[in-house]
mmCIF file of C-alpha atoms and ligand atoms in Angstrom:
data_model
loop_
_atom_site.group_PDB
_atom_site.id
_atom_site.type_symbol
_atom_site.label_atom_id
_atom_site.label_comp_id
_atom_site.label_asym_id
_atom_site.label_seq_id
_atom_site.Cartn_x
_atom_site.Cartn_y
_atom_site.Cartn_z
ATOM 1 C CA MET A 13 12.376 12.076 -6.652
ATOM 2 C CA SER A 14 14.620 14.537 -8.449
ATOM 3 C CA ALA A 15 16.221 17.384 -6.559
ATOM 4 C CA ASN A 16 13.800 19.688 -4.760
ATOM 5 C CA LYS A 17 14.485 23.312 -4.004
ATOM 6 C CA VAL A 18 14.365 24.053 -0.291
ATOM 7 C CA LEU A 19 15.741 27.606 -0.397
ATOM 8 C CA PRO A 20 17.613 29.572 -3.068
ATOM 9 C CA ASP A 21 20.696 27.472 -3.885
ATOM 10 C CA ILE A 22 19.770 24.803 -1.331
ATOM 11 C CA TYR A 23 18.243 21.544 -2.597
ATOM 12 C CA ASN A 24 17.003 18.322 -1.074
ATOM 13 C CA VAL A 25 18.838 15.737 -3.155
ATOM 14 C CA GLY A 26 17.736 12.838 -0.965
ATOM 15 C CA VAL A 27 15.322 10.074 -1.876
ATOM 16 C CA VAL A 28 11.821 8.986 -0.887
ATOM 17 C CA ASP A 29 11.624 5.332 0.194
ATOM 18 C CA TRP A 30 7.946 4.705 -0.522
ATOM 19 C CA ASN A 31 7.961 0.985 0.130
ATOM 20 C CA VAL A 32 9.937 0.441 3.309
ATOM 21 C CA ARG A 33 7.646 -1.049 5.965
ATOM 22 C CA ASN A 34 10.152 -2.056 8.626
ATOM 23 C CA PHE A 35 12.978 0.040 9.963
ATOM 24 C CA HIS A 36 15.866 -0.470 12.360
ATOM 25 C CA GLY A 37 15.788 -4.226 11.971
ATOM 26 C CA HIS A 38 12.024 -4.575 12.479
ATOM 27 C CA THR A 39 11.935 -2.416 15.600
ATOM 28 C CA TYR A 40 9.749 0.178 13.859
ATOM 29 C CA THR A 41 6.987 -0.319 11.306
ATOM 30 C CA THR A 42 6.872 2.435 8.698
ATOM 31 C CA LYS A 43 3.403 2.193 7.211
ATOM 32 C CA ARG A 44 3.878 5.509 5.407
ATOM 33 C CA GLY A 45 7.394 4.728 4.180
ATOM 34 C CA THR A 46 10.133 7.262 4.822
ATOM 35 C CA SER A 47 12.642 9.522 3.134
ATOM 36 C CA TYR A 48 16.374 10.034 3.498
ATOM 37 C CA ASN A 49 16.890 13.746 3.037
ATOM 38 C CA ALA A 50 20.288 15.108 1.998
ATOM 39 C CA TYR A 51 20.896 18.794 1.390
ATOM 40 C CA LEU A 52 23.077 20.263 -1.329
ATOM 41 C CA ILE A 53 24.195 23.856 -0.776
ATOM 42 C CA LEU A 54 25.533 25.772 -3.764
ATOM 43 C CA ASP A 55 27.995 28.360 -2.530
ATOM 44 C CA GLU A 56 31.677 29.042 -3.184
ATOM 45 C CA LYS A 57 32.262 25.636 -1.640
ATOM 46 C CA ILE A 58 29.693 23.135 -2.848
ATOM 47 C CA THR A 59 28.501 21.359 0.278
ATOM 48 C CA LEU A 60 26.473 18.203 0.738
ATOM 49 C CA VAL A 61 24.848 17.672 4.131
ATOM 50 C CA ASP A 62 24.381 13.924 4.770
ATOM 51 C CA THR A 63 23.708 11.211 2.216
ATOM 52 C CA VAL A 64 21.188 8.341 2.006
ATOM 53 C CA LEU A 65 20.865 4.584 2.473
ATOM 54 C CA ALA A 66 23.449 2.724 0.353
ATOM 55 C CA SER A 67 20.804 1.048 -1.819
ATOM 56 C CA PHE A 68 19.701 4.517 -2.984
ATOM 57 C CA SER A 69 23.200 5.780 -3.840
ATOM 58 C CA LYS A 70 22.469 5.902 -7.553
ATOM 59 C CA GLU A 71 19.335 8.018 -7.071
ATOM 60 C CA LEU A 72 21.193 10.408 -4.764
ATOM 61 C CA ILE A 73 23.976 10.848 -7.302
ATOM 62 C CA GLU A 74 21.461 11.383 -10.119
ATOM 63 C CA ASN A 75 19.699 14.013 -8.018
ATOM 64 C CA ILE A 76 22.990 15.778 -7.383
ATOM 65 C CA ARG A 77 23.913 15.507 -11.052
ATOM 66 C CA SER A 78 20.650 17.194 -12.030
ATOM 67 C CA ILE A 79 22.061 20.313 -10.335
ATOM 68 C CA ILE A 80 25.845 20.113 -10.508
ATOM 69 C CA PRO A 81 28.424 17.471 -11.444
ATOM 70 C CA PRO A 82 29.036 15.525 -8.192
ATOM 71 C CA GLU A 83 32.759 15.847 -8.882
ATOM 72 C CA LYS A 84 32.409 19.508 -7.857
ATOM 73 C CA ILE A 85 31.460 18.756 -4.255
ATOM 74 C CA ASP A 86 33.997 20.342 -1.898
ATOM 75 C CA TYR A 87 32.591 19.502 1.526
ATOM 76 C CA ILE A 88 30.387 16.764 2.934
ATOM 77 C CA ILE A 89 28.856 17.215 6.359
ATOM 78 C CA ALA A 90 28.213 13.901 8.115
ATOM 79 C CA ASN A 91 25.774 14.696 10.893
ATOM 80 C CA HIS A 92 25.342 11.038 11.821
ATOM 81 C CA VAL A 93 27.020 7.686 11.201
ATOM 82 C CA GLU A 94 23.876 5.529 11.012
ATOM 83 C CA THR A 95 23.782 3.925 7.590
ATOM 84 C CA ASP A 96 20.455 5.399 6.484
ATOM 85 C CA HIS A 97 22.324 8.737 6.311
ATOM 86 C CA SER A 98 25.881 7.694 5.536
ATOM 87 C CA GLY A 99 25.388 4.583 3.395
ATOM 88 C CA ALA A 100 25.898 6.390 0.074
ATOM 89 C CA LEU A 101 29.026 8.174 1.283
ATOM 90 C CA PRO A 102 31.505 5.671 -0.235
ATOM 91 C CA GLU A 103 29.872 6.007 -3.683
ATOM 92 C CA VAL A 104 29.791 9.795 -3.466
ATOM 93 C CA MET A 105 33.432 9.875 -2.348
ATOM 94 C CA LYS A 106 34.430 7.855 -5.405
ATOM 95 C CA LEU A 107 33.188 10.779 -7.516
ATOM 96 C CA CYS A 108 34.759 13.542 -5.432
ATOM 97 C CA PRO A 109 37.702 11.859 -3.662
ATOM 98 C CA LYS A 110 39.218 15.207 -2.680
ATOM 99 C CA ALA A 111 36.097 16.376 -0.877
ATOM 100 C CA LYS A 112 36.588 16.973 2.839
ATOM 101 C CA VAL A 113 34.190 15.276 5.242
ATOM 102 C CA PHE A 114 33.235 17.018 8.488
ATOM 103 C CA GLY A 115 31.734 15.475 11.595
ATOM 104 C CA THR A 116 32.343 14.762 15.258
ATOM 105 C CA GLN A 117 35.223 12.643 16.566
ATOM 106 C CA LYS A 118 32.742 9.789 17.160
ATOM 107 C CA CYS A 119 31.464 10.234 13.638
ATOM 108 C CA LYS A 120 34.953 9.900 12.231
ATOM 109 C CA GLU A 121 35.491 6.706 14.206
ATOM 110 C CA GLY A 122 32.082 5.315 13.256
ATOM 111 C CA LEU A 123 32.410 6.085 9.553
ATOM 112 C CA TYR A 124 35.786 4.401 9.471
ATOM 113 C CA LYS A 125 34.451 1.277 11.189
ATOM 114 C CA ASN A 126 31.588 1.114 8.698
ATOM 115 C CA TYR A 127 33.328 1.918 5.418
ATOM 116 C CA TYR A 128 37.118 1.869 6.025
ATOM 117 C CA GLY A 129 37.474 4.906 3.754
ATOM 118 C CA ASN A 130 40.703 6.865 3.826
ATOM 119 C CA TRP A 131 38.985 10.229 3.521
ATOM 120 C CA ASP A 132 40.135 13.724 4.447
ATOM 121 C CA PHE A 133 38.169 14.294 7.644
ATOM 122 C CA GLY A 134 37.749 17.453 9.692
ATOM 123 C CA ILE A 135 36.658 16.908 13.279
ATOM 124 C CA VAL A 136 34.268 19.587 14.497
ATOM 125 C CA LYS A 137 32.958 20.513 17.909
ATOM 126 C CA THR A 138 30.080 22.617 19.187
ATOM 127 C CA SER A 139 30.264 26.247 17.940
ATOM 128 C CA ASP A 140 32.898 25.459 15.296
ATOM 129 C CA LYS A 141 32.191 27.318 12.071
ATOM 130 C CA LEU A 142 32.879 26.396 8.464
ATOM 131 C CA LYS A 143 32.828 29.210 5.914
ATOM 132 C CA ILE A 144 31.473 27.967 2.598
ATOM 133 C CA GLY A 145 31.190 31.331 0.813
ATOM 134 C CA LYS A 146 28.544 33.883 1.625
ATOM 135 C CA ARG A 147 27.160 31.327 4.058
ATOM 136 C CA GLU A 148 28.742 29.609 6.998
ATOM 137 C CA LEU A 149 27.817 26.447 8.794
ATOM 138 C CA VAL A 150 27.848 26.199 12.573
ATOM 139 C CA PHE A 151 28.037 22.810 14.257
ATOM 140 C CA LEU A 152 26.390 21.628 17.431
ATOM 141 C CA GLU A 153 27.333 18.264 18.854
ATOM 142 C CA ALA A 154 24.266 16.329 19.948
ATOM 143 C CA PRO A 155 25.555 13.117 21.521
ATOM 144 C CA MET A 156 22.800 10.559 22.161
ATOM 145 C CA VAL A 157 20.264 12.479 20.122
ATOM 146 C CA HIS A 158 20.269 9.698 19.257
ATOM 147 C CA TRP A 159 23.726 8.143 18.745
ATOM 148 C CA PRO A 160 27.045 9.212 20.325
ATOM 149 C CA ASP A 161 28.157 10.736 17.013
ATOM 150 C CA SER A 162 24.997 12.764 16.325
ATOM 151 C CA MET A 163 25.392 16.422 15.361
ATOM 152 C CA PHE A 164 23.235 19.321 14.206
ATOM 153 C CA THR A 165 24.315 21.731 11.462
ATOM 154 C CA TYR A 166 23.017 25.304 11.463
ATOM 155 C CA CYS A 167 23.266 27.946 8.742
ATOM 156 C CA PRO A 168 22.817 31.414 10.304
ATOM 157 C CA GLN A 169 22.440 33.229 6.963
ATOM 158 C CA GLU A 170 19.400 31.082 6.150
ATOM 159 C CA GLU A 171 18.293 30.546 9.779
ATOM 160 C CA LEU A 172 18.206 26.903 8.789
ATOM 161 C CA LEU A 173 18.730 24.012 11.217
ATOM 162 C CA MET A 174 19.653 20.593 9.815
ATOM 163 C CA PRO A 175 19.392 18.338 12.865
ATOM 164 C CA ASN A 176 19.530 14.988 11.073
ATOM 165 C CA ASP A 177 17.206 12.487 12.847
ATOM 166 C CA ALA A 178 15.835 14.964 15.395
ATOM 167 C CA PHE A 179 12.409 16.402 14.498
ATOM 168 C CA GLY A 180 12.090 13.833 11.677
ATOM 169 C CA GLN A 181 9.252 11.516 10.760
ATOM 170 C CA HIS A 182 8.971 8.330 8.751
ATOM 171 C CA PHE A 183 6.638 9.886 6.221
ATOM 172 C CA ALA A 184 7.131 9.371 2.487
ATOM 173 C CA SER A 185 5.653 12.234 0.511
ATOM 174 C CA SER A 186 6.053 13.977 -2.812
ATOM 175 C CA LYS A 187 5.704 17.188 -0.801
ATOM 176 C CA LEU A 188 8.597 18.857 0.971
ATOM 177 C CA PHE A 189 7.093 21.190 3.554
ATOM 178 C CA ASP A 190 4.789 21.086 6.569
ATOM 179 C CA ASP A 191 2.325 23.532 5.001
ATOM 180 C CA GLU A 192 1.850 21.140 2.074
ATOM 181 C CA VAL A 193 0.757 18.045 4.013
ATOM 182 C CA ASP A 194 -2.002 17.067 6.457
ATOM 183 C CA PRO A 195 -0.832 18.569 9.784
ATOM 184 C CA CYS A 196 -2.499 15.814 11.842
ATOM 185 C CA VAL A 197 -0.722 13.057 9.915
ATOM 186 C CA LEU A 198 2.539 14.965 10.192
ATOM 187 C CA MET A 199 2.318 15.376 13.969
ATOM 188 C CA ASP A 200 1.159 11.777 14.354
ATOM 189 C CA GLU A 201 4.234 10.542 12.506
ATOM 190 C CA ALA A 202 6.514 12.929 14.432
ATOM 191 C CA ALA A 203 5.095 11.623 17.730
ATOM 192 C CA LYS A 204 5.506 8.031 16.584
ATOM 193 C CA TYR A 205 9.110 8.738 15.641
ATOM 194 C CA TYR A 206 9.859 10.315 19.017
ATOM 195 C CA ALA A 207 8.082 7.566 20.972
ATOM 196 C CA ASN A 208 9.756 4.671 19.225
ATOM 197 C CA ILE A 209 13.266 6.085 18.906
ATOM 198 C CA LEU A 210 13.790 8.876 21.410
ATOM 199 C CA PHE A 211 11.502 7.984 24.366
ATOM 200 C CA PRO A 212 14.359 6.817 26.656
ATOM 201 C CA LEU A 213 16.522 9.858 25.818
ATOM 202 C CA GLY A 214 14.161 12.564 27.112
ATOM 203 C CA GLY A 215 16.598 14.014 29.663
ATOM 204 C CA ILE A 216 19.362 14.408 27.079
ATOM 205 C CA ILE A 217 16.980 15.854 24.495
ATOM 206 C CA LEU A 218 15.609 18.368 26.979
ATOM 207 C CA LYS A 219 19.123 19.606 27.799
ATOM 208 C CA LYS A 220 20.005 19.843 24.093
ATOM 209 C CA ILE A 221 16.898 21.880 23.239
ATOM 210 C CA GLU A 222 17.529 24.172 26.212
ATOM 211 C CA GLU A 223 21.137 24.595 25.038
ATOM 212 C CA VAL A 224 19.928 25.561 21.557
ATOM 213 C CA GLN A 225 17.433 27.980 23.104
ATOM 214 C CA ARG A 226 20.204 29.577 25.209
ATOM 215 C CA LEU A 227 22.235 30.137 22.035
ATOM 216 C CA ASN A 228 19.279 32.207 20.847
ATOM 217 C CA LEU A 229 19.639 31.031 17.276
ATOM 218 C CA PRO A 230 16.855 32.287 15.065
ATOM 219 C CA ILE A 231 15.335 29.234 13.388
ATOM 220 C CA LYS A 232 13.183 29.887 10.344
ATOM 221 C CA MET A 233 13.328 26.350 9.039
ATOM 222 C CA ILE A 234 14.117 22.878 10.379
ATOM 223 C CA ALA A 235 15.196 20.411 7.724
ATOM 224 C CA PRO A 236 15.483 16.930 9.231
ATOM 225 C CA SER A 237 16.904 13.893 7.487
ATOM 226 C CA HIS A 238 13.616 11.997 7.441
ATOM 227 C CA GLY A 239 10.269 13.237 6.226
ATOM 228 C CA ILE A 240 8.863 16.722 5.975
ATOM 229 C CA ILE A 241 10.651 20.055 6.455
ATOM 230 C CA TRP A 242 9.258 22.412 9.109
ATOM 231 C CA ARG A 243 8.965 25.930 7.659
ATOM 232 C CA LYS A 244 5.472 27.117 8.556
ATOM 233 C CA ASP A 245 5.915 26.839 12.290
ATOM 234 C CA PRO A 246 9.215 25.269 13.423
ATOM 235 C CA ALA A 247 8.347 26.189 17.018
ATOM 236 C CA LYS A 248 5.479 23.693 16.871
ATOM 237 C CA ILE A 249 7.761 20.676 16.653
ATOM 238 C CA ILE A 250 10.283 22.179 19.104
ATOM 239 C CA ASN A 251 7.516 22.674 21.665
ATOM 240 C CA ALA A 252 6.207 19.164 21.052
ATOM 241 C CA TYR A 253 9.713 17.786 21.672
ATOM 242 C CA LEU A 254 9.961 19.840 24.863
ATOM 243 C CA SER A 255 6.692 18.371 26.101
ATOM 244 C CA TRP A 256 7.658 14.801 25.183
ATOM 245 C CA ALA A 257 11.142 15.189 26.647
ATOM 246 C CA LYS A 258 9.645 16.469 29.907
ATOM 247 C CA SER A 259 7.494 13.322 29.895
ATOM 248 C CA VAL A 260 4.306 15.360 30.157
ATOM 249 C CA ALA A 261 1.508 12.799 30.443
ATOM 250 C CA LEU A 262 -2.271 13.067 30.224
ATOM 251 C CA PRO A 263 -4.871 11.286 32.335
ATOM 252 C CA LYS A 264 -5.002 8.506 29.782
ATOM 253 C CA VAL A 265 -4.661 4.760 30.301
ATOM 254 C CA ILE A 266 -3.365 2.122 27.909
ATOM 255 C CA VAL A 267 -4.801 -1.360 28.510
ATOM 256 C CA ALA A 268 -2.683 -3.802 26.520
ATOM 257 C CA TYR A 269 -2.947 -7.564 26.807
ATOM 258 C CA GLU A 270 -2.517 -10.924 25.179
ATOM 259 C CA THR A 271 -5.137 -13.614 25.694
ATOM 260 C CA MET A 272 -5.093 -17.371 25.097
ATOM 261 C CA TRP A 273 -8.772 -18.439 25.270
ATOM 262 C CA GLY A 274 -10.478 -15.102 25.905
ATOM 263 C CA SER A 275 -10.535 -14.859 29.726
ATOM 264 C CA THR A 276 -7.771 -12.246 29.916
ATOM 265 C CA GLU A 277 -9.576 -10.325 27.194
ATOM 266 C CA LYS A 278 -12.799 -10.364 29.234
ATOM 267 C CA MET A 279 -10.833 -8.988 32.166
ATOM 268 C CA ALA A 280 -9.209 -6.323 29.946
ATOM 269 C CA LYS A 281 -12.551 -5.055 28.695
ATOM 270 C CA ARG A 282 -14.068 -4.820 32.186
ATOM 271 C CA ILE A 283 -10.955 -3.060 33.476
ATOM 272 C CA ALA A 284 -11.151 -0.626 30.545
ATOM 273 C CA GLN A 285 -14.824 -0.010 31.334
ATOM 274 C CA GLY A 286 -13.909 0.841 34.908
ATOM 275 C CA VAL A 287 -11.358 3.360 33.668
ATOM 276 C CA THR A 288 -13.825 4.867 31.178
ATOM 277 C CA ASP A 289 -16.601 5.158 33.768
ATOM 278 C CA SER A 290 -14.195 7.097 35.955
ATOM 279 C CA GLY A 291 -13.974 9.758 33.257
ATOM 280 C CA VAL A 292 -10.478 8.828 32.115
ATOM 281 C CA GLU A 293 -9.569 8.203 28.487
ATOM 282 C CA VAL A 294 -8.632 4.606 27.747
ATOM 283 C CA LYS A 295 -7.115 2.854 24.740
ATOM 284 C CA LEU A 296 -7.320 -0.932 24.615
ATOM 285 C CA PHE A 297 -5.032 -3.119 22.505
ATOM 286 C CA ASP A 298 -4.738 -6.831 21.932
ATOM 287 C CA ILE A 299 -0.958 -6.951 21.622
ATOM 288 C CA ALA A 300 -1.050 -9.968 19.342
ATOM 289 C CA GLN A 301 -3.264 -8.114 16.840
ATOM 290 C CA THR A 302 -1.840 -4.603 16.967
ATOM 291 C CA ASP A 303 1.266 -3.012 15.519
ATOM 292 C CA ARG A 304 3.663 -2.364 18.407
ATOM 293 C CA THR A 305 4.912 0.893 16.852
ATOM 294 C CA GLU A 306 1.375 2.325 17.059
ATOM 295 C CA ILE A 307 0.873 1.252 20.675
ATOM 296 C CA VAL A 308 4.179 2.836 21.709
ATOM 297 C CA LYS A 309 3.067 6.097 20.072
ATOM 298 C CA GLU A 310 -0.135 6.000 22.143
ATOM 299 C CA MET A 311 1.959 5.470 25.275
ATOM 300 C CA LEU A 312 3.890 8.701 24.680
ATOM 301 C CA ASP A 313 1.286 10.895 26.403
ATOM 302 C CA ALA A 314 -0.448 8.291 28.610
ATOM 303 C CA LYS A 315 0.044 8.453 32.370
ATOM 304 C CA GLY A 316 -0.925 4.844 33.064
ATOM 305 C CA PHE A 317 -0.364 1.403 31.593
ATOM 306 C CA ILE A 318 -2.282 -1.744 32.530
ATOM 307 C CA PHE A 319 -0.715 -4.861 31.035
ATOM 308 C CA GLY A 320 -2.326 -8.289 31.009
ATOM 309 C CA SER A 321 -1.438 -11.810 29.989
ATOM 310 C CA SER A 322 -2.786 -15.312 30.323
ATOM 311 C CA THR A 323 -0.353 -17.680 32.004
ATOM 312 C CA HIS A 324 1.571 -20.070 29.793
ATOM 313 C CA ASP A 325 4.335 -22.281 31.209
ATOM 314 C CA ASN A 326 4.218 -20.229 34.437
ATOM 315 C CA ASP A 327 5.028 -17.104 32.484
ATOM 316 C CA MET A 328 3.428 -14.519 30.202
ATOM 317 C CA LEU A 329 2.516 -15.218 26.576
ATOM 318 C CA PRO A 330 5.180 -14.598 23.898
ATOM 319 C CA ALA A 331 3.687 -11.597 22.044
ATOM 320 C CA ILE A 332 3.305 -9.531 25.213
ATOM 321 C CA ALA A 333 6.728 -10.733 26.376
ATOM 322 C CA GLY A 334 8.229 -9.243 23.195
ATOM 323 C CA PHE A 335 6.235 -6.059 23.657
ATOM 324 C CA LEU A 336 7.266 -5.633 27.295
ATOM 325 C CA TYR A 337 10.897 -6.303 26.461
ATOM 326 C CA PHE A 338 10.734 -3.335 24.072
ATOM 327 C CA PHE A 339 8.793 -1.319 26.697
ATOM 328 C CA LYS A 340 11.527 -1.962 29.266
ATOM 329 C CA GLY A 341 14.045 -0.223 26.988
ATOM 330 C CA LEU A 342 11.820 2.867 26.681
ATOM 331 C CA LYS A 343 12.103 3.549 30.442
ATOM 332 C CA PRO A 344 9.125 5.920 30.508
ATOM 333 C CA LYS A 345 9.450 8.512 33.264
ATOM 334 C CA GLY A 346 6.754 9.471 35.772
ATOM 335 C CA ARG A 347 4.285 6.794 34.696
ATOM 336 C CA ILE A 348 2.307 4.240 36.662
ATOM 337 C CA ALA A 349 1.317 0.678 35.835
ATOM 338 C CA SER A 350 -0.440 -2.449 36.994
ATOM 339 C CA ALA A 351 -0.839 -6.062 35.802
ATOM 340 C CA PHE A 352 -3.615 -8.604 35.421
ATOM 341 C CA GLY A 353 -4.314 -11.954 33.779
ATOM 342 C CA SER A 354 -6.032 -15.331 33.890
ATOM 343 C CA PHE A 355 -4.542 -18.728 34.605
ATOM 344 C CA GLY A 356 -5.579 -22.397 34.676
ATOM 345 C CA TRP A 357 -3.836 -24.259 37.498
ATOM 346 C CA ALA A 358 -0.587 -22.481 38.387
ATOM 347 C CA GLY A 359 -0.268 -18.759 37.713
ATOM 348 C CA GLY A 360 2.859 -16.835 36.884
ATOM 349 C CA ALA A 361 2.006 -14.328 34.157
ATOM 350 C CA VAL A 362 1.011 -11.478 36.471
ATOM 351 C CA ALA A 363 4.214 -11.773 38.523
ATOM 352 C CA ALA A 364 6.276 -11.917 35.317
ATOM 353 C CA VAL A 365 4.560 -8.796 33.934
ATOM 354 C CA GLU A 366 5.072 -6.981 37.227
ATOM 355 C CA ALA A 367 8.759 -7.879 37.240
ATOM 356 C CA ILE A 368 9.365 -6.334 33.830
ATOM 357 C CA ILE A 369 7.351 -3.216 34.742
ATOM 358 C CA LYS A 370 9.696 -2.777 37.721
ATOM 359 C CA GLU A 371 12.733 -3.287 35.489
ATOM 360 C CA ALA A 372 11.431 -0.469 33.268
ATOM 361 C CA GLY A 373 11.474 1.793 36.341
ATOM 362 C CA VAL A 374 7.709 2.301 36.218
ATOM 363 C CA GLU A 375 5.798 2.424 39.509
ATOM 364 C CA LEU A 376 3.387 -0.432 40.272
ATOM 365 C CA VAL A 377 0.508 1.315 41.988
ATOM 366 C CA GLN A 378 -1.804 -1.522 42.924
ATOM 367 C CA PRO A 379 -1.506 -5.278 43.422
ATOM 368 C CA GLY A 380 -1.917 -7.396 40.307
ATOM 369 C CA LEU A 381 -5.239 -9.081 39.604
ATOM 370 C CA SER A 382 -5.400 -12.802 38.743
ATOM 371 C CA VAL A 383 -8.442 -14.899 37.854
ATOM 372 C CA LYS A 384 -8.616 -18.703 37.568
ATOM 373 C CA TYR A 385 -10.039 -19.978 34.261
ATOM 374 C CA VAL A 386 -13.065 -17.874 33.206
ATOM 375 C CA PRO A 387 -14.009 -14.807 35.280
ATOM 376 C CA ASP A 388 -17.468 -15.028 36.895
ATOM 377 C CA ASP A 389 -19.683 -12.041 37.655
ATOM 378 C CA GLU A 390 -17.997 -11.399 40.975
ATOM 379 C CA GLU A 391 -14.545 -11.525 39.406
ATOM 380 C CA LEU A 392 -15.626 -9.242 36.548
ATOM 381 C CA LYS A 393 -16.825 -6.792 39.190
ATOM 382 C CA ARG A 394 -13.368 -6.925 40.725
ATOM 383 C CA CYS A 395 -11.894 -6.185 37.279
ATOM 384 C CA TYR A 396 -14.199 -3.172 36.960
ATOM 385 C CA GLU A 397 -13.162 -1.899 40.408
ATOM 386 C CA PHE A 398 -9.517 -2.554 39.473
ATOM 387 C CA GLY A 399 -9.954 -0.223 36.491
ATOM 388 C CA LYS A 400 -11.710 2.386 38.606
ATOM 389 C CA GLY A 401 -9.007 2.241 41.242
ATOM 390 C CA PHE A 402 -6.277 2.672 38.658
ATOM 391 C CA ALA A 403 -8.114 5.547 36.975
ATOM 392 C CA GLY A 404 -8.230 7.321 40.327
ATOM 393 C CA LYS A 405 -4.444 7.277 40.405
ATOM 394 C CA VAL A 406 -3.913 8.858 36.963
ATOM 395 C CA LYS A 407 -6.267 11.780 37.472
HETATM 396 FE FE1 LIG B 2 17.836 7.982 10.600
HETATM 397 FE FE2 LIG B 2 19.786 7.415 13.404
HETATM 398 O O1 LIG B 2 19.228 7.270 11.601
#
């Protein structure tokens, strides 16, 4: 990608990473790739907002050079330490060593511990302003949205918010704007991003959005550091974040399981049928066959989770153990759950699943259901009633 014009004298000089399929150390699958957006503002002070992953430093610098010599950069805004946005900073600083970097105190500390650069650094706080010519930049600290150093940068003259990770999506595209891409794909990727990265931070995100709303900043455009820029309807993604942060959930049930010889799967399908026949939407996943990132996205608006596992060594099976370990960290608020599974001689999986549900802070609303070996007709009926009973609690 060469530089793309976002607004007059403002360019996206970032890069599209078409081929990345795993992110954050394999915690997030990125089937549509991603982008690392960085914004170059041409004003009296040439300003670069964020950089890109280190391996794309050369492309970033070429993109900048297609507009101005990088040596002319005066200011660099570092909204976030994480290396997908700061990795190219050392290479950029080699070209403009006198440029001043701006960020939060935590950002300064984090950048130093990553790159050990002796750079001129200006610490900024919420409401601090930086005049760059006819424009100014206003900073808004956003700790834990999603790292302690995170910050938003706002340009009042353009009514442009650059919130770094917030409102982003892992969505590689040759297009820049929301009105140029499939809106369903865009919202799907935005929801997936929120669910997999921001789910446990809902309370903090809600307060931050309310703070921004109290400031009454007109926002015509939101330019995140991943994916597509929101210009058609920025309120759409803000409202979606408000809903997700408030943990608004639908009468929808996720049945997710891992099975050894098929008995737990038989149970899962009868349970799901019970939920369906109660008029409640259900989504069923074999954890061992399904991408975890996609399941977590489906959990974002689901009120109930029913997790199942066959017993192995008095415990749950390893794929669902990995899934539930991730689930525990999401700490979904206001949700309900239950557990089920088959066993041969000594059980253990259902109790293990229930224990991790409790650790996640999710309410167990009915006793777990265990079946020895293969479920018979009577036991399948119990599975069906189990699903119906659970559905009654999510309505
Ligand atoms: Fe896209 Fe927190 O980095």
